Amino acid sequence: MPTIKEWIQEDVNDKEDRLRQIGRYYASEAEDIISGKLKPKDFFKKKKIDREGSWNISWGVGTEKWLTEILQKRNIDCEFQQKRELKIGKDIVISCKADFLFPDYLLEMKVPLRQKTEISPYNKAQLELYWRAFEKPVYIMYFCRDDYRIFLYEPNGNYWEMIQDKIIDFHQQLLSIPKGRI
């Protein structure tokens, strides 16, 4: 008999894949592009999410929905899952989808297993891209079972230049792969 964790894993993996297009990338995958964890040859491959990853994703989705309900019930001035597109050069678009967009700032929510004492290096590229796309202060909230912490992201011009260079390089590598080899 399947367990709830197996059903959750099946559900997470059954989600429709994002339509992959060369030149269109997601802010949430920026760190994987920068670090080389996402390789051009694997760009179109469906990534199977394991049980632990599926559990973490489901916990984060549920927590975010819960917070959304709280904000809506209290009529807090906030938009949910707002998307902006950030252009890099003429051929590259980065899709940036904010969890919570308030009039004066953006709040990105993460639900890690262990509480953070500072912004995780893994989240910095996404936050930099959000800052550039929304042109508002960007906060990240790490929401754990027993606590939450919120940190203000400070944009960095040198880091922004490096992100652009890495994404352009990734894009060029994708373009150079012969058709049928991806």
PDB file of C-alpha atoms in Angstrom:
ATOM      1  CA  MET A   1       0.000   0.000   0.000  1.00  0.00           C
ATOM      2  CA  PRO A   2       1.473   3.416  -0.950  1.00  0.00           C
ATOM      3  CA  THR A   3       2.257   5.882   1.790  1.00  0.00           C
ATOM      4  CA  ILE A   4       1.249   9.526   1.922  1.00  0.00           C
ATOM      5  CA  LYS A   5       4.877  10.477   1.220  1.00  0.00           C
ATOM      6  CA  GLU A   6       4.748   8.373  -1.968  1.00  0.00           C
ATOM      7  CA  TRP A   7       1.527  10.092  -3.036  1.00  0.00           C
ATOM      8  CA  ILE A   8       3.113  13.461  -2.364  1.00  0.00           C
ATOM      9  CA  GLN A   9       6.179  12.499  -4.415  1.00  0.00           C
ATOM     10  CA  GLU A  10       3.966  11.317  -7.286  1.00  0.00           C
ATOM     11  CA  ASP A  11       1.980  14.553  -7.166  1.00  0.00           C
ATOM     12  CA  VAL A  12       5.071  16.766  -7.167  1.00  0.00           C
ATOM     13  CA  ASN A  13       6.551  14.804 -10.090  1.00  0.00           C
ATOM     14  CA  ASP A  14       3.238  14.743 -12.010  1.00  0.00           C
ATOM     15  CA  LYS A  15       3.107  18.519 -12.206  1.00  0.00           C
ATOM     16  CA  GLU A  16       3.282  19.770 -15.747  1.00  0.00           C
ATOM     17  CA  ASP A  17       6.777  20.721 -16.727  1.00  0.00           C
ATOM     18  CA  ARG A  18       7.578  24.335 -17.305  1.00  0.00           C
ATOM     19  CA  LEU A  19       7.830  24.968 -20.997  1.00  0.00           C
ATOM     20  CA  ARG A  20      11.570  25.105 -21.642  1.00  0.00           C
ATOM     21  CA  GLN A  21      12.760  27.611 -24.220  1.00  0.00           C
ATOM     22  CA  ILE A  22      16.268  28.670 -25.042  1.00  0.00           C
ATOM     23  CA  GLY A  23      16.484  32.315 -23.999  1.00  0.00           C
ATOM     24  CA  ARG A  24      13.822  32.016 -21.307  1.00  0.00           C
ATOM     25  CA  TYR A  25      15.029  31.160 -17.811  1.00  0.00           C
ATOM     26  CA  TYR A  26      13.655  31.303 -14.279  1.00  0.00           C
ATOM     27  CA  ALA A  27      15.033  33.356 -11.409  1.00  0.00           C
ATOM     28  CA  SER A  28      14.590  30.323  -9.163  1.00  0.00           C
ATOM     29  CA  GLU A  29      17.142  28.381 -11.259  1.00  0.00           C
ATOM     30  CA  ALA A  30      19.702  31.191 -11.488  1.00  0.00           C
ATOM     31  CA  GLU A  31      21.974  29.798  -8.787  1.00  0.00           C
ATOM     32  CA  ASP A  32      21.989  26.391 -10.487  1.00  0.00           C
ATOM     33  CA  ILE A  33      23.043  28.094 -13.742  1.00  0.00           C
ATOM     34  CA  ILE A  34      25.720  30.187 -12.005  1.00  0.00           C
ATOM     35  CA  SER A  35      27.172  27.258 -10.052  1.00  0.00           C
ATOM     36  CA  GLY A  36      27.103  24.874 -13.013  1.00  0.00           C
ATOM     37  CA  LYS A  37      24.680  22.512 -11.277  1.00  0.00           C
ATOM     38  CA  LEU A  38      22.350  23.002 -14.261  1.00  0.00           C
ATOM     39  CA  LYS A  39      24.303  22.110 -17.373  1.00  0.00           C
ATOM     40  CA  PRO A  40      23.227  23.206 -20.854  1.00  0.00           C
ATOM     41  CA  LYS A  41      23.035  19.568 -22.013  1.00  0.00           C
ATOM     42  CA  ASP A  42      20.477  18.881 -19.239  1.00  0.00           C
ATOM     43  CA  PHE A  43      18.335  21.969 -19.829  1.00  0.00           C
ATOM     44  CA  PHE A  44      15.438  20.077 -21.461  1.00  0.00           C
ATOM     45  CA  LYS A  45      15.619  16.945 -19.275  1.00  0.00           C
ATOM     46  CA  LYS A  46      12.844  16.378 -16.764  1.00  0.00           C
ATOM     47  CA  LYS A  47      14.311  16.252 -13.280  1.00  0.00           C
ATOM     48  CA  LYS A  48      12.720  13.641 -11.005  1.00  0.00           C
ATOM     49  CA  ILE A  49      12.310  14.897  -7.466  1.00  0.00           C
ATOM     50  CA  ASP A  50      13.077  12.384  -4.715  1.00  0.00           C
ATOM     51  CA  ARG A  51      10.961  11.707  -1.623  1.00  0.00           C
ATOM     52  CA  GLU A  52      12.778  14.184   0.597  1.00  0.00           C
ATOM     53  CA  GLY A  53      12.662  16.931  -2.043  1.00  0.00           C
ATOM     54  CA  SER A  54       8.970  16.245  -2.679  1.00  0.00           C
ATOM     55  CA  TRP A  55       8.236  16.469   1.033  1.00  0.00           C
ATOM     56  CA  ASN A  56      10.132  19.764   1.319  1.00  0.00           C
ATOM     57  CA  ILE A  57       8.332  21.220  -1.710  1.00  0.00           C
ATOM     58  CA  SER A  58       4.914  20.202  -0.384  1.00  0.00           C
ATOM     59  CA  TRP A  59       5.686  21.674   3.049  1.00  0.00           C
ATOM     60  CA  GLY A  60       6.736  24.973   1.430  1.00  0.00           C
ATOM     61  CA  VAL A  61       3.701  25.127  -0.876  1.00  0.00           C
ATOM     62  CA  GLY A  62       1.341  24.438   1.997  1.00  0.00           C
ATOM     63  CA  THR A  63       2.939  27.036   4.259  1.00  0.00           C
ATOM     64  CA  GLU A  64       2.854  29.655   1.510  1.00  0.00           C
ATOM     65  CA  LYS A  65      -0.845  28.948   0.827  1.00  0.00           C
ATOM     66  CA  TRP A  66      -1.577  29.254   4.535  1.00  0.00           C
ATOM     67  CA  LEU A  67       0.157  32.646   4.759  1.00  0.00           C
ATOM     68  CA  THR A  68      -1.678  33.780   1.604  1.00  0.00           C
ATOM     69  CA  GLU A  69      -5.009  32.894   3.250  1.00  0.00           C
ATOM     70  CA  ILE A  70      -4.073  34.848   6.383  1.00  0.00           C
ATOM     71  CA  LEU A  71      -3.147  37.953   4.380  1.00  0.00           C
ATOM     72  CA  GLN A  72      -6.311  37.740   2.265  1.00  0.00           C
ATOM     73  CA  LYS A  73      -8.562  37.194   5.287  1.00  0.00           C
ATOM     74  CA  ARG A  74      -7.106  40.288   6.936  1.00  0.00           C
ATOM     75  CA  ASN A  75      -7.373  42.335   3.710  1.00  0.00           C
ATOM     76  CA  ILE A  76      -3.651  43.095   3.710  1.00  0.00           C
ATOM     77  CA  ASP A  77      -2.614  45.094   0.625  1.00  0.00           C
ATOM     78  CA  CYS A  78      -0.588  42.412  -1.110  1.00  0.00           C
ATOM     79  CA  GLU A  79      -0.478  40.691  -4.484  1.00  0.00           C
ATOM     80  CA  PHE A  80       0.390  37.016  -4.735  1.00  0.00           C
ATOM     81  CA  GLN A  81       2.592  35.240  -7.277  1.00  0.00           C
ATOM     82  CA  GLN A  82       3.133  38.370  -9.356  1.00  0.00           C
ATOM     83  CA  LYS A  83       5.402  37.898 -12.341  1.00  0.00           C
ATOM     84  CA  ARG A  84       7.822  40.289 -14.007  1.00  0.00           C
ATOM     85  CA  GLU A  85      10.161  39.594 -16.864  1.00  0.00           C
ATOM     86  CA  LEU A  86      13.712  40.853 -16.713  1.00  0.00           C
ATOM     87  CA  LYS A  87      15.589  41.259 -19.994  1.00  0.00           C
ATOM     88  CA  ILE A  88      19.281  40.580 -20.273  1.00  0.00           C
ATOM     89  CA  GLY A  89      20.568  41.724 -23.624  1.00  0.00           C
ATOM     90  CA  LYS A  90      18.210  41.289 -26.541  1.00  0.00           C
ATOM     91  CA  ASP A  91      17.710  37.517 -26.466  1.00  0.00           C
ATOM     92  CA  ILE A  92      17.363  36.538 -22.802  1.00  0.00           C
ATOM     93  CA  VAL A  93      14.367  36.857 -20.490  1.00  0.00           C
ATOM     94  CA  ILE A  94      14.381  35.903 -16.821  1.00  0.00           C
ATOM     95  CA  SER A  95      10.969  35.147 -15.352  1.00  0.00           C
ATOM     96  CA  CYS A  96      10.687  36.444 -11.785  1.00  0.00           C
ATOM     97  CA  LYS A  97       7.635  35.427  -9.754  1.00  0.00           C
ATOM     98  CA  ALA A  98       7.300  37.074  -6.345  1.00  0.00           C
ATOM     99  CA  ASP A  99       5.601  35.140  -3.568  1.00  0.00           C
ATOM    100  CA  PHE A 100       4.202  38.255  -1.887  1.00  0.00           C
ATOM    101  CA  LEU A 101       4.300  41.713  -3.454  1.00  0.00           C
ATOM    102  CA  PHE A 102       3.424  44.489  -1.022  1.00  0.00           C
ATOM    103  CA  PRO A 103       3.128  48.147  -2.101  1.00  0.00           C
ATOM    104  CA  ASP A 104       6.601  49.033  -0.787  1.00  0.00           C
ATOM    105  CA  TYR A 105       8.518  45.746  -0.870  1.00  0.00           C
ATOM    106  CA  LEU A 106       8.632  42.142  -2.017  1.00  0.00           C
ATOM    107  CA  LEU A 107       8.715  39.120   0.306  1.00  0.00           C
ATOM    108  CA  GLU A 108      10.128  35.799  -0.873  1.00  0.00           C
ATOM    109  CA  MET A 109       9.304  32.836   1.360  1.00  0.00           C
ATOM    110  CA  LYS A 110      11.419  29.739   1.944  1.00  0.00           C
ATOM    111  CA  VAL A 111      10.659  26.857   4.284  1.00  0.00           C
ATOM    112  CA  PRO A 112      14.014  25.240   5.108  1.00  0.00           C
ATOM    113  CA  LEU A 113      14.471  22.258   7.396  1.00  0.00           C
ATOM    114  CA  ARG A 114      16.790  24.264   9.678  1.00  0.00           C
ATOM    115  CA  GLN A 115      16.553  27.939  10.494  1.00  0.00           C
ATOM    116  CA  LYS A 116      18.962  30.304   8.772  1.00  0.00           C
ATOM    117  CA  THR A 117      21.029  32.928  10.549  1.00  0.00           C
ATOM    118  CA  GLU A 118      21.666  34.881   7.328  1.00  0.00           C
ATOM    119  CA  ILE A 119      20.583  34.826   3.704  1.00  0.00           C
ATOM    120  CA  SER A 120      21.550  31.514   2.165  1.00  0.00           C
ATOM    121  CA  PRO A 121      24.076  31.887  -0.672  1.00  0.00           C
ATOM    122  CA  TYR A 122      21.761  29.637  -2.699  1.00  0.00           C
ATOM    123  CA  ASN A 123      18.989  32.278  -2.577  1.00  0.00           C
ATOM    124  CA  LYS A 124      21.055  35.374  -3.362  1.00  0.00           C
ATOM    125  CA  ALA A 125      20.906  35.208  -7.173  1.00  0.00           C
ATOM    126  CA  GLN A 126      17.128  34.874  -7.139  1.00  0.00           C
ATOM    127  CA  LEU A 127      16.833  37.832  -4.763  1.00  0.00           C
ATOM    128  CA  GLU A 128      19.173  39.968  -6.871  1.00  0.00           C
ATOM    129  CA  LEU A 129      17.071  39.218  -9.956  1.00  0.00           C
ATOM    130  CA  TYR A 130      13.866  40.069  -8.074  1.00  0.00           C
ATOM    131  CA  TRP A 131      15.354  43.360  -6.924  1.00  0.00           C
ATOM    132  CA  ARG A 132      16.237  44.219 -10.532  1.00  0.00           C
ATOM    133  CA  ALA A 133      12.849  43.118 -11.917  1.00  0.00           C
ATOM    134  CA  PHE A 134      10.551  44.704  -9.313  1.00  0.00           C
ATOM    135  CA  GLU A 135      12.714  47.687  -8.323  1.00  0.00           C
ATOM    136  CA  LYS A 136      11.653  47.421  -4.688  1.00  0.00           C
ATOM    137  CA  PRO A 137      13.348  46.279  -1.503  1.00  0.00           C
ATOM    138  CA  VAL A 138      13.428  42.482  -1.371  1.00  0.00           C
ATOM    139  CA  TYR A 139      13.071  40.546   1.858  1.00  0.00           C
ATOM    140  CA  ILE A 140      13.418  36.816   2.340  1.00  0.00           C
ATOM    141  CA  MET A 141      11.578  34.978   5.087  1.00  0.00           C
ATOM    142  CA  TYR A 142      12.855  31.620   6.293  1.00  0.00           C
ATOM    143  CA  PHE A 143       9.870  29.980   7.947  1.00  0.00           C
ATOM    144  CA  CYS A 144      10.673  26.968  10.106  1.00  0.00           C
ATOM    145  CA  ARG A 145       8.373  24.966  12.312  1.00  0.00           C
ATOM    146  CA  ASP A 146       9.227  26.847  15.489  1.00  0.00           C
ATOM    147  CA  ASP A 147      10.411  30.221  14.211  1.00  0.00           C
ATOM    148  CA  TYR A 148      10.739  32.547  11.262  1.00  0.00           C
ATOM    149  CA  ARG A 149      13.387  35.064  10.334  1.00  0.00           C
ATOM    150  CA  ILE A 150      13.272  37.842   7.783  1.00  0.00           C
ATOM    151  CA  PHE A 151      16.324  39.356   6.120  1.00  0.00           C
ATOM    152  CA  LEU A 152      16.605  42.358   3.790  1.00  0.00           C
ATOM    153  CA  TYR A 153      18.572  41.598   0.644  1.00  0.00           C
ATOM    154  CA  GLU A 154      21.125  44.262  -0.270  1.00  0.00           C
ATOM    155  CA  PRO A 155      21.613  44.466  -4.062  1.00  0.00           C
ATOM    156  CA  ASN A 156      25.157  44.390  -5.377  1.00  0.00           C
ATOM    157  CA  GLY A 157      26.185  45.831  -8.748  1.00  0.00           C
ATOM    158  CA  ASN A 158      29.221  43.538  -9.118  1.00  0.00           C
ATOM    159  CA  TYR A 159      27.134  40.470  -8.292  1.00  0.00           C
ATOM    160  CA  TRP A 160      24.489  41.613 -10.799  1.00  0.00           C
ATOM    161  CA  GLU A 161      27.171  41.863 -13.519  1.00  0.00           C
ATOM    162  CA  MET A 162      28.451  38.362 -12.679  1.00  0.00           C
ATOM    163  CA  ILE A 163      24.919  36.910 -12.808  1.00  0.00           C
ATOM    164  CA  GLN A 164      24.365  38.444 -16.233  1.00  0.00           C
ATOM    165  CA  ASP A 165      27.714  37.126 -17.514  1.00  0.00           C
ATOM    166  CA  LYS A 166      26.984  33.581 -16.268  1.00  0.00           C
ATOM    167  CA  ILE A 167      23.468  33.524 -17.719  1.00  0.00           C
ATOM    168  CA  ILE A 168      24.699  34.884 -21.069  1.00  0.00           C
ATOM    169  CA  ASP A 169      27.456  32.252 -21.092  1.00  0.00           C
ATOM    170  CA  PHE A 170      24.921  29.488 -20.301  1.00  0.00           C
ATOM    171  CA  HIS A 171      22.658  30.804 -23.069  1.00  0.00           C
ATOM    172  CA  GLN A 172      25.534  30.833 -25.588  1.00  0.00           C
ATOM    173  CA  GLN A 173      26.444  27.263 -24.632  1.00  0.00           C
ATOM    174  CA  LEU A 174      22.835  26.179 -25.186  1.00  0.00           C
ATOM    175  CA  LEU A 175      22.815  27.828 -28.602  1.00  0.00           C
ATOM    176  CA  SER A 176      26.021  26.043 -29.582  1.00  0.00           C
ATOM    177  CA  ILE A 177      24.665  22.537 -28.951  1.00  0.00           C
ATOM    178  CA  PRO A 178      23.718  20.970 -32.305  1.00  0.00           C
ATOM    179  CA  LYS A 179      19.981  20.379 -32.772  1.00  0.00           C
ATOM    180  CA  GLY A 180      18.990  16.885 -31.750  1.00  0.00           C
ATOM    181  CA  ARG A 181      21.761  16.652 -29.128  1.00  0.00           C
ATOM    182  CA  ILE A 182      19.810  18.387 -26.371  1.00  0.00           C
TER     183      ILE A 182
END
